[in-house]
Amino acid sequence: MLREEHKSLKNYNTFGIDIKAKCFSSVQSIEELKTILSSHKNEPLFILGGGSNMLLTKDIDEHVLHINLKGVHVVFENNDEVIVEAHAGENWHDFVIYCLHHDFGGVENLSLIPGNVGTAPIQNIGAYGVELKDVFDSCEAVEIDTLETKRFGLDECKFGYRDSIFKNEAKGRYIITSVRFRLTKNKHLLRTSYGSIQDELEAQGIIQPTIKDISDAVIAIRKSKLPDPKVLGNSGSFFKNPVVTLDTFNAFRLKYPEAPYYEVSAMQYKIPAGWLIEKSGWKGRRIGDAGVHEKQALVLVNYGNATGSELWKLALNIQKDVKDKFGIYIEPEVNVF
Ligand code: EPU
């Protein structure tokens, strides 16, 4: 296991922020992970996965532990379904490709999401009508204090919209080492109801789509509006879509009848933060190298040399303007350090 000092994390976060870790280790096995946890009992740790959901605003004094556990295998299968286990350091989209290659259905709508398998449950990644929880079987995690291994089932994870136990009561206590997915082998449950998927399939003249067709459609949609982090640093949606009460929603709708929305329940409505940000005049704006993406206002981008603090300042200004104009608070989806 390599331990490095004063290492730049530019290539380890999808915003491409050039900050330094005082101390950095990359672990490739659970044994290495446990060794480092036991030998650094009193040293504060900073757990790093794919770096796709974080904004780094300052150098990191904690010991950065890069979770680089690899491997994907089938744990159980019968004629209809399969349980596949992927280790935490596997790239998420590579895992989706593996599933498509084996004709395992369930994750195709989640194609091209940046990040790693191990961090996917933390924020219950979701896109185009599917969330990780829909295909989740369980995950294994090591408790940092005790080094004990624990398996978390679906209910224990308390998944919500971009939320789980790992963002709440279990925050900072566990390192997820692998995730098991429950996938279909045939009779795939195709989820094409999300408007733009249907439009994309129709445009291609596909009437009976395969899971590969759905993945291709999702990839085409994402590429058309979301910037590729390898080309333009970003962290996907910077903010969550706010969920408001029925009263707030009714008042909002009266004033802005044209605004898009989703009904979450009879008492709760979700309003797209991208729409609120665009109507606040921020879409496509740029301050130095920190900007708001021109095709999707929910995504903040690093045009080259933006610092984390500049991006965070931009985010706070956007948040304030949305609050002033609409009276609605938009909460960051990314973790800010
Ligand atoms: N909209 C605007 N202006 C914009 C962006 C969006 O008016 O600049 C409007 C769109 O016209 C549409 C609505 O807002 O009516 C929703 O837009 P879209 O379908 O693009 O989805 P989103 O709500 O912006 C969410 C997820 C994405 C996910 C897509 C598709 C969150 C925070 N974001 O975005 O997830 O890919 O739905 O399912 O829930 C991510 O989490 O990083 C991410 C990219």
Tab-separated table of C-alpha atoms and ligand atoms in Angstrom:
chain	number	residue	atom	x	y	z
A	1	MET	CA	0.000	0.000	0.000
A	2	LEU	CA	1.442	3.301	-1.110
A	3	ARG	CA	1.377	6.201	1.323
A	4	GLU	CA	1.986	9.586	-0.296
A	5	GLU	CA	2.503	13.018	1.217
A	6	HIS	CA	1.193	16.333	-0.136
A	7	LYS	CA	-0.581	14.672	-3.027
A	8	SER	CA	-2.681	16.722	-5.442
A	9	LEU	CA	-6.274	15.471	-5.603
A	10	LYS	CA	-6.954	17.106	-8.996
A	11	ASN	CA	-7.418	13.714	-10.664
A	12	TYR	CA	-9.454	12.331	-7.781
A	13	ASN	CA	-12.416	14.731	-7.860
A	14	THR	CA	-14.623	15.274	-10.915
A	15	PHE	CA	-14.661	19.059	-10.399
A	16	GLY	CA	-10.896	18.847	-11.074
A	17	ILE	CA	-10.063	21.067	-8.089
A	18	ASP	CA	-6.343	21.204	-7.472
A	19	ILE	CA	-6.039	20.885	-3.706
A	20	LYS	CA	-3.605	18.783	-1.721
A	21	ALA	CA	-3.941	15.935	0.734
A	22	LYS	CA	-1.359	16.052	3.515
A	23	CYS	CA	-1.326	12.263	3.494
A	24	PHE	CA	-2.918	9.858	0.973
A	25	SER	CA	-3.247	6.053	0.833
A	26	SER	CA	-5.087	3.946	-1.689
A	27	VAL	CA	-6.382	0.604	-0.378
A	28	GLN	CA	-6.886	-2.359	-2.693
A	29	SER	CA	-8.067	-5.043	-0.297
A	30	ILE	CA	-10.169	-5.297	2.829
A	31	GLU	CA	-7.058	-6.530	4.706
A	32	GLU	CA	-5.195	-3.345	3.702
A	33	LEU	CA	-8.199	-1.291	4.740
A	34	LYS	CA	-8.367	-2.931	8.167
A	35	THR	CA	-4.606	-2.619	8.647
A	36	ILE	CA	-4.695	1.077	7.989
A	37	LEU	CA	-7.764	1.593	10.160
A	38	SER	CA	-6.169	-0.210	13.090
A	39	SER	CA	-2.806	1.514	12.753
A	40	HIS	CA	-4.358	4.965	12.517
A	41	LYS	CA	-6.869	4.619	15.322
A	42	ASN	CA	-6.631	8.210	16.497
A	43	GLU	CA	-5.928	9.824	13.168
A	44	PRO	CA	-8.890	11.561	11.508
A	45	LEU	CA	-9.666	10.031	8.113
A	46	PHE	CA	-11.153	11.406	4.937
A	47	ILE	CA	-12.795	8.630	2.905
A	48	LEU	CA	-12.543	9.108	-0.849
A	49	GLY	CA	-14.470	7.122	-3.451
A	50	GLY	CA	-14.935	8.300	-7.025
A	51	GLY	CA	-14.826	11.980	-6.001
A	52	SER	CA	-17.915	12.697	-8.088
A	53	ASN	CA	-20.120	14.221	-5.433
A	54	MET	CA	-17.821	16.584	-3.602
A	55	LEU	CA	-16.550	20.123	-3.724
A	56	LEU	CA	-13.136	20.548	-2.119
A	57	THR	CA	-12.584	24.095	-0.891
A	58	LYS	CA	-9.351	23.664	1.082
A	59	ASP	CA	-6.332	21.388	1.488
A	60	ILE	CA	-7.127	18.253	3.441
A	61	ASP	CA	-5.361	17.737	6.749
A	62	GLU	CA	-6.969	14.379	7.476
A	63	HIS	CA	-5.454	11.170	6.113
A	64	VAL	CA	-7.166	10.593	2.741
A	65	LEU	CA	-8.128	6.953	2.288
A	66	HIS	CA	-8.901	6.166	-1.326
A	67	ILE	CA	-11.168	3.104	-1.537
A	68	ASN	CA	-9.871	1.203	-4.548
A	69	LEU	CA	-11.368	-2.259	-3.966
A	70	LYS	CA	-12.037	-3.980	-7.301
A	71	GLY	CA	-13.993	-6.986	-8.515
A	72	VAL	CA	-17.456	-7.969	-9.741
A	73	HIS	CA	-18.962	-11.446	-9.425
A	74	VAL	CA	-22.232	-13.346	-9.341
A	75	VAL	CA	-23.283	-14.388	-5.839
A	76	PHE	CA	-26.509	-16.206	-6.675
A	77	GLU	CA	-28.618	-16.887	-9.737
A	78	ASN	CA	-31.649	-18.813	-10.843
A	79	ASN	CA	-33.545	-18.794	-14.125
A	80	ASP	CA	-35.040	-15.361	-13.596
A	81	GLU	CA	-32.777	-13.295	-11.411
A	82	VAL	CA	-29.221	-12.831	-10.332
A	83	ILE	CA	-27.473	-11.203	-7.411
A	84	VAL	CA	-24.262	-9.520	-8.449
A	85	GLU	CA	-21.702	-8.171	-6.028
A	86	ALA	CA	-19.430	-5.300	-7.023
A	87	HIS	CA	-16.621	-3.973	-4.877
A	88	ALA	CA	-16.674	-0.351	-3.793
A	89	GLY	CA	-13.868	0.924	-6.043
A	90	GLU	CA	-15.465	-0.260	-9.279
A	91	ASN	CA	-16.421	2.606	-11.568
A	92	TRP	CA	-20.224	2.856	-11.664
A	93	HIS	CA	-20.618	3.057	-15.428
A	94	ASP	CA	-18.167	0.170	-15.974
A	95	PHE	CA	-20.425	-1.856	-13.698
A	96	VAL	CA	-23.463	-0.889	-15.808
A	97	ILE	CA	-21.570	-2.025	-18.936
A	98	TYR	CA	-20.771	-5.356	-17.227
A	99	CYS	CA	-24.497	-5.835	-16.518
A	100	LEU	CA	-25.485	-5.000	-20.100
A	101	HIS	CA	-22.808	-7.344	-21.417
A	102	HIS	CA	-24.292	-10.216	-19.368
A	103	ASP	CA	-27.858	-9.114	-20.150
A	104	PHE	CA	-28.570	-8.425	-16.453
A	105	GLY	CA	-31.398	-5.877	-16.244
A	106	GLY	CA	-32.076	-3.130	-13.723
A	107	VAL	CA	-29.300	-0.563	-13.880
A	108	GLU	CA	-29.599	0.516	-17.541
A	109	ASN	CA	-31.433	3.762	-16.657
A	110	LEU	CA	-28.484	4.629	-14.401
A	111	SER	CA	-25.981	4.594	-17.277
A	112	LEU	CA	-23.164	7.136	-17.359
A	113	ILE	CA	-23.532	8.374	-13.785
A	114	PRO	CA	-20.060	9.395	-12.625
A	115	GLY	CA	-18.596	7.913	-9.452
A	116	ASN	CA	-17.956	4.515	-7.925
A	117	VAL	CA	-20.158	1.620	-6.825
A	118	GLY	CA	-19.292	2.074	-3.143
A	119	THR	CA	-20.562	5.609	-2.905
A	120	ALA	CA	-23.742	4.999	-4.943
A	121	PRO	CA	-25.811	3.876	-1.907
A	122	ILE	CA	-24.756	6.865	0.205
A	123	GLN	CA	-26.819	9.269	-1.851
A	124	ASN	CA	-29.094	6.655	-3.454
A	125	ILE	CA	-28.100	7.711	-6.975
A	126	GLY	CA	-30.997	8.106	-9.348
A	127	ALA	CA	-31.862	9.099	-12.886
A	128	TYR	CA	-34.571	8.653	-15.513
A	129	GLY	CA	-37.153	7.027	-13.276
A	130	VAL	CA	-34.863	4.625	-11.376
A	131	GLU	CA	-33.016	4.922	-8.086
A	132	LEU	CA	-30.310	2.644	-6.740
A	133	LYS	CA	-32.743	1.391	-4.067
A	134	ASP	CA	-34.849	-0.255	-6.830
A	135	VAL	CA	-32.058	-2.750	-7.584
A	136	PHE	CA	-30.308	-2.813	-4.226
A	137	ASP	CA	-29.998	-6.087	-2.318
A	138	SER	CA	-27.519	-5.176	0.431
A	139	CYS	CA	-24.104	-3.706	1.052
A	140	GLU	CA	-21.193	-4.658	3.239
A	141	ALA	CA	-19.357	-2.074	5.290
A	142	VAL	CA	-16.518	-1.956	7.793
A	143	GLU	CA	-17.173	-0.004	10.954
A	144	ILE	CA	-14.282	2.427	11.371
A	145	ASP	CA	-14.091	2.263	15.174
A	146	THR	CA	-14.468	-1.488	15.711
A	147	LEU	CA	-13.221	-2.884	12.346
A	148	GLU	CA	-16.294	-5.113	12.387
A	149	THR	CA	-17.971	-6.006	9.127
A	150	LYS	CA	-21.686	-5.341	8.871
A	151	ARG	CA	-24.181	-6.095	6.107
A	152	PHE	CA	-26.920	-3.506	5.557
A	153	GLY	CA	-30.164	-4.701	3.965
A	154	LEU	CA	-32.576	-2.562	1.973
A	155	ASP	CA	-34.698	-1.428	4.934
A	156	GLU	CA	-31.702	-0.708	7.135
A	157	CYS	CA	-30.317	1.721	4.561
A	158	LYS	CA	-33.390	4.007	4.921
A	159	PHE	CA	-33.121	5.206	1.338
A	160	GLY	CA	-34.830	8.447	0.352
A	161	TYR	CA	-34.429	10.989	-2.440
A	162	ARG	CA	-30.622	11.361	-2.655
A	163	ASP	CA	-30.524	10.181	0.931
A	164	SER	CA	-29.693	7.165	3.111
A	165	ILE	CA	-28.615	6.169	6.596
A	166	PHE	CA	-25.020	6.837	5.464
A	167	LYS	CA	-25.808	10.565	5.194
A	168	ASN	CA	-27.525	10.588	8.571
A	169	GLU	CA	-27.099	8.442	11.702
A	170	ALA	CA	-24.368	6.241	10.151
A	171	LYS	CA	-22.481	9.197	8.655
A	172	GLY	CA	-18.700	8.913	9.043
A	173	ARG	CA	-18.979	5.587	10.890
A	174	TYR	CA	-18.690	3.051	8.074
A	175	ILE	CA	-16.743	2.403	4.906
A	176	ILE	CA	-18.824	0.585	2.296
A	177	THR	CA	-16.676	-2.157	0.777
A	178	SER	CA	-19.100	-3.869	-1.634
A	179	VAL	CA	-22.673	-3.659	-2.872
A	180	ARG	CA	-25.016	-6.453	-3.982
A	181	PHE	CA	-27.599	-5.813	-6.684
A	182	ARG	CA	-30.717	-7.847	-7.472
A	183	LEU	CA	-31.044	-7.908	-11.255
A	184	THR	CA	-33.228	-9.646	-13.839
A	185	LYS	CA	-31.918	-12.244	-16.284
A	186	ASN	CA	-34.967	-12.261	-18.499
A	187	LYS	CA	-38.413	-10.633	-18.434
A	188	HIS	CA	-36.595	-7.378	-17.808
A	189	LEU	CA	-38.684	-4.661	-16.217
A	190	LEU	CA	-38.178	-1.873	-18.736
A	191	ARG	CA	-38.619	1.587	-17.288
A	192	THR	CA	-39.305	3.889	-20.203
A	193	SER	CA	-42.000	6.125	-18.727
A	194	TYR	CA	-39.585	9.007	-18.081
A	195	GLY	CA	-40.571	11.391	-20.873
A	196	SER	CA	-37.260	11.962	-22.565
A	197	ILE	CA	-36.437	8.214	-22.759
A	198	GLN	CA	-39.682	7.558	-24.620
A	199	ASP	CA	-38.961	10.479	-26.978
A	200	GLU	CA	-35.414	9.269	-27.626
A	201	LEU	CA	-36.543	5.690	-28.372
A	202	GLU	CA	-39.291	6.953	-30.687
A	203	ALA	CA	-36.821	9.211	-32.488
A	204	GLN	CA	-34.722	6.115	-33.148
A	205	GLY	CA	-37.762	4.135	-34.297
A	206	ILE	CA	-37.393	1.577	-31.486
A	207	ILE	CA	-40.715	0.025	-30.478
A	208	GLN	CA	-39.577	-2.964	-28.418
A	209	PRO	CA	-36.454	-1.744	-26.634
A	210	THR	CA	-33.820	-3.961	-25.052
A	211	ILE	CA	-31.970	-2.905	-21.913
A	212	LYS	CA	-29.074	-1.907	-24.196
A	213	ASP	CA	-31.452	0.362	-26.183
A	214	ILE	CA	-32.537	2.034	-22.943
A	215	SER	CA	-28.939	2.491	-21.856
A	216	ASP	CA	-28.093	4.003	-25.253
A	217	ALA	CA	-31.081	6.371	-24.987
A	218	VAL	CA	-30.044	7.476	-21.481
A	219	ILE	CA	-26.459	7.989	-22.644
A	220	ALA	CA	-27.668	10.116	-25.578
A	221	ILE	CA	-29.891	12.246	-23.305
A	222	ARG	CA	-27.180	12.716	-20.694
A	223	LYS	CA	-24.587	13.626	-23.310
A	224	SER	CA	-26.943	16.204	-24.795
A	225	LYS	CA	-27.278	18.193	-21.574
A	226	LEU	CA	-24.778	17.078	-18.965
A	227	PRO	CA	-21.098	17.958	-19.366
A	228	ASP	CA	-18.522	15.148	-19.388
A	229	PRO	CA	-16.385	15.637	-16.242
A	230	LYS	CA	-13.312	14.560	-18.215
A	231	VAL	CA	-13.832	17.562	-20.496
A	232	LEU	CA	-15.439	20.097	-18.157
A	233	GLY	CA	-15.086	19.601	-14.405
A	234	ASN	CA	-18.432	19.173	-12.654
A	235	SER	CA	-20.239	17.169	-10.032
A	236	GLY	CA	-23.572	16.485	-11.741
A	237	SER	CA	-26.521	18.190	-10.104
A	238	PHE	CA	-25.063	20.604	-7.592
A	239	PHE	CA	-28.390	21.112	-5.791
A	240	LYS	CA	-31.231	18.767	-4.936
A	241	ASN	CA	-34.652	19.487	-6.352
A	242	PRO	CA	-36.509	21.095	-3.423
A	243	VAL	CA	-39.481	19.226	-2.013
A	244	VAL	CA	-42.100	21.703	-0.748
A	245	THR	CA	-45.359	21.410	1.174
A	246	LEU	CA	-48.745	21.609	-0.515
A	247	ASP	CA	-49.311	25.169	0.774
A	248	THR	CA	-45.990	26.428	-0.559
A	249	PHE	CA	-46.611	24.604	-3.813
A	250	ASN	CA	-50.096	26.100	-4.286
A	251	ALA	CA	-48.798	29.633	-3.712
A	252	PHE	CA	-45.888	28.976	-6.091
A	253	ARG	CA	-48.142	27.483	-8.780
A	254	LEU	CA	-50.504	30.433	-8.670
A	255	LYS	CA	-47.618	32.753	-9.461
A	256	TYR	CA	-45.751	30.477	-11.882
A	257	PRO	CA	-48.326	28.214	-13.578
A	258	GLU	CA	-45.829	27.358	-16.308
A	259	ALA	CA	-43.259	25.822	-13.919
A	260	PRO	CA	-42.585	22.071	-14.194
A	261	TYR	CA	-43.146	19.967	-11.049
A	262	TYR	CA	-43.476	16.380	-9.831
A	263	GLU	CA	-45.972	15.157	-7.261
A	264	VAL	CA	-44.110	13.287	-4.508
A	265	SER	CA	-47.226	12.668	-2.384
A	266	ALA	CA	-50.556	14.403	-1.823
A	267	MET	CA	-48.833	16.812	0.566
A	268	GLN	CA	-45.407	17.161	-1.085
A	269	TYR	CA	-44.267	18.487	-4.440
A	270	LYS	CA	-40.845	18.590	-6.044
A	271	ILE	CA	-39.873	21.646	-8.077
A	272	PRO	CA	-36.883	21.350	-10.446
A	273	ALA	CA	-34.036	23.440	-9.022
A	274	GLY	CA	-32.696	23.810	-12.599
A	275	TRP	CA	-35.846	25.731	-13.547
A	276	LEU	CA	-35.626	27.976	-10.436
A	277	ILE	CA	-31.942	28.710	-11.140
A	278	GLU	CA	-32.589	29.442	-14.813
A	279	LYS	CA	-35.465	31.814	-13.938
A	280	SER	CA	-33.173	33.550	-11.456
A	281	GLY	CA	-30.958	34.434	-14.406
A	282	TRP	CA	-28.001	32.194	-13.631
A	283	LYS	CA	-28.044	29.687	-16.500
A	284	GLY	CA	-24.862	29.923	-18.582
A	285	ARG	CA	-23.305	32.632	-16.377
A	286	ARG	CA	-19.632	32.500	-15.588
A	287	ILE	CA	-17.517	34.245	-12.984
A	288	GLY	CA	-13.849	33.635	-13.727
A	289	ASP	CA	-13.539	29.896	-14.255
A	290	ALA	CA	-16.577	29.025	-12.129
A	291	GLY	CA	-19.816	28.775	-14.086
A	292	VAL	CA	-23.368	27.509	-14.431
A	293	HIS	CA	-23.697	25.043	-17.293
A	294	GLU	CA	-25.344	26.531	-20.372
A	295	LYS	CA	-27.590	23.509	-21.028
A	296	GLN	CA	-28.495	22.478	-17.465
A	297	ALA	CA	-28.611	25.158	-14.757
A	298	LEU	CA	-28.420	22.557	-11.993
A	299	VAL	CA	-24.823	21.778	-12.886
A	300	LEU	CA	-21.941	24.018	-11.813
A	301	VAL	CA	-18.792	23.714	-13.905
A	302	ASN	CA	-15.085	24.390	-13.578
A	303	TYR	CA	-13.864	25.942	-16.836
A	304	GLY	CA	-10.256	25.177	-15.892
A	305	ASN	CA	-8.720	26.732	-12.838
A	306	ALA	CA	-11.651	27.586	-10.579
A	307	THR	CA	-10.945	27.009	-6.908
A	308	GLY	CA	-13.379	25.182	-4.685
A	309	SER	CA	-14.017	28.440	-2.804
A	310	GLU	CA	-14.941	30.261	-6.019
A	311	LEU	CA	-17.412	27.525	-6.947
A	312	TRP	CA	-18.848	27.552	-3.442
A	313	LYS	CA	-19.232	31.355	-3.534
A	314	LEU	CA	-21.083	30.999	-6.833
A	315	ALA	CA	-23.341	28.310	-5.317
A	316	LEU	CA	-24.171	30.523	-2.320
A	317	ASN	CA	-25.045	33.453	-4.594
A	318	ILE	CA	-27.357	31.227	-6.640
A	319	GLN	CA	-28.952	29.844	-3.495
A	320	LYS	CA	-29.577	33.392	-2.187
A	321	ASP	CA	-31.089	34.632	-5.455
A	322	VAL	CA	-33.447	31.640	-5.684
A	323	LYS	CA	-34.524	32.211	-2.080
A	324	ASP	CA	-35.051	35.962	-2.671
A	325	LYS	CA	-37.047	35.429	-5.876
A	326	PHE	CA	-39.104	32.338	-5.035
A	327	GLY	CA	-38.857	32.032	-1.233
A	328	ILE	CA	-37.584	28.468	-1.763
A	329	TYR	CA	-34.376	27.100	-0.231
A	330	ILE	CA	-32.289	24.883	-2.496
A	331	GLU	CA	-29.979	22.513	-0.675
A	332	PRO	CA	-26.654	21.380	-2.173
A	333	GLU	CA	-26.575	17.767	-3.268
A	334	VAL	CA	-22.782	17.638	-3.263
A	335	ASN	CA	-20.745	17.407	-0.071
A	336	VAL	CA	-18.725	20.546	0.534
A	337	PHE	CA	-15.426	20.253	2.416
B	1	EPU	N1	-35.044	22.679	-16.320
B	1	EPU	C1	-35.012	24.007	-16.676
B	1	EPU	N2	-33.794	24.615	-16.817
B	1	EPU	C2	-32.632	23.950	-16.620
B	1	EPU	C3	-32.681	22.589	-16.235
B	1	EPU	C4	-33.899	21.969	-16.082
B	1	EPU	O1	-36.043	24.648	-16.874
B	1	EPU	O2	-31.592	24.555	-16.785
B	1	EPU	C5	-36.350	21.987	-16.243
B	1	EPU	C6	-36.502	20.984	-17.391
B	1	EPU	O3	-37.018	21.589	-18.524
B	1	EPU	C7	-37.465	19.976	-16.818
B	1	EPU	C8	-37.121	19.981	-15.342
B	1	EPU	O4	-36.411	21.182	-15.077
B	1	EPU	O5	-38.784	20.393	-16.988
B	1	EPU	C9	-36.327	18.787	-14.908
B	1	EPU	O6	-35.117	18.720	-15.651
B	1	EPU	P1	-34.381	17.314	-15.954
B	1	EPU	O7	-35.344	16.317	-16.443
B	1	EPU	O8	-33.171	17.620	-16.759
B	1	EPU	O9	-33.968	16.744	-14.548
B	1	EPU	P2	-33.452	17.459	-13.240
B	1	EPU	O10	-34.551	17.536	-12.240
B	1	EPU	O11	-32.755	18.718	-13.588
B	1	EPU	C10	-32.789	15.179	-12.067
B	1	EPU	C11	-31.606	14.641	-11.324
B	1	EPU	C12	-30.501	14.247	-12.300
B	1	EPU	C13	-31.043	13.191	-13.249
B	1	EPU	C14	-32.283	13.753	-13.961
B	1	EPU	C15	-32.963	12.727	-14.816
B	1	EPU	C16	-31.603	15.738	-9.154
B	1	EPU	C17	-30.968	16.757	-8.282
B	1	EPU	N3	-31.102	15.633	-10.385
B	1	EPU	O12	-32.364	16.381	-12.718
B	1	EPU	O13	-29.445	13.657	-11.544
B	1	EPU	O14	-30.064	12.802	-14.193
B	1	EPU	O15	-33.258	14.210	-12.985
B	1	EPU	O16	-33.590	11.772	-14.008
B	1	EPU	O17	-32.525	15.051	-8.726
B	1	EPU	C18	-27.387	14.106	-10.446
B	1	EPU	O18	-27.944	13.804	-9.395
B	1	EPU	O19	-26.174	14.462	-10.487
B	1	EPU	C19	-28.140	14.112	-11.688
B	1	EPU	C20	-27.626	14.518	-12.834
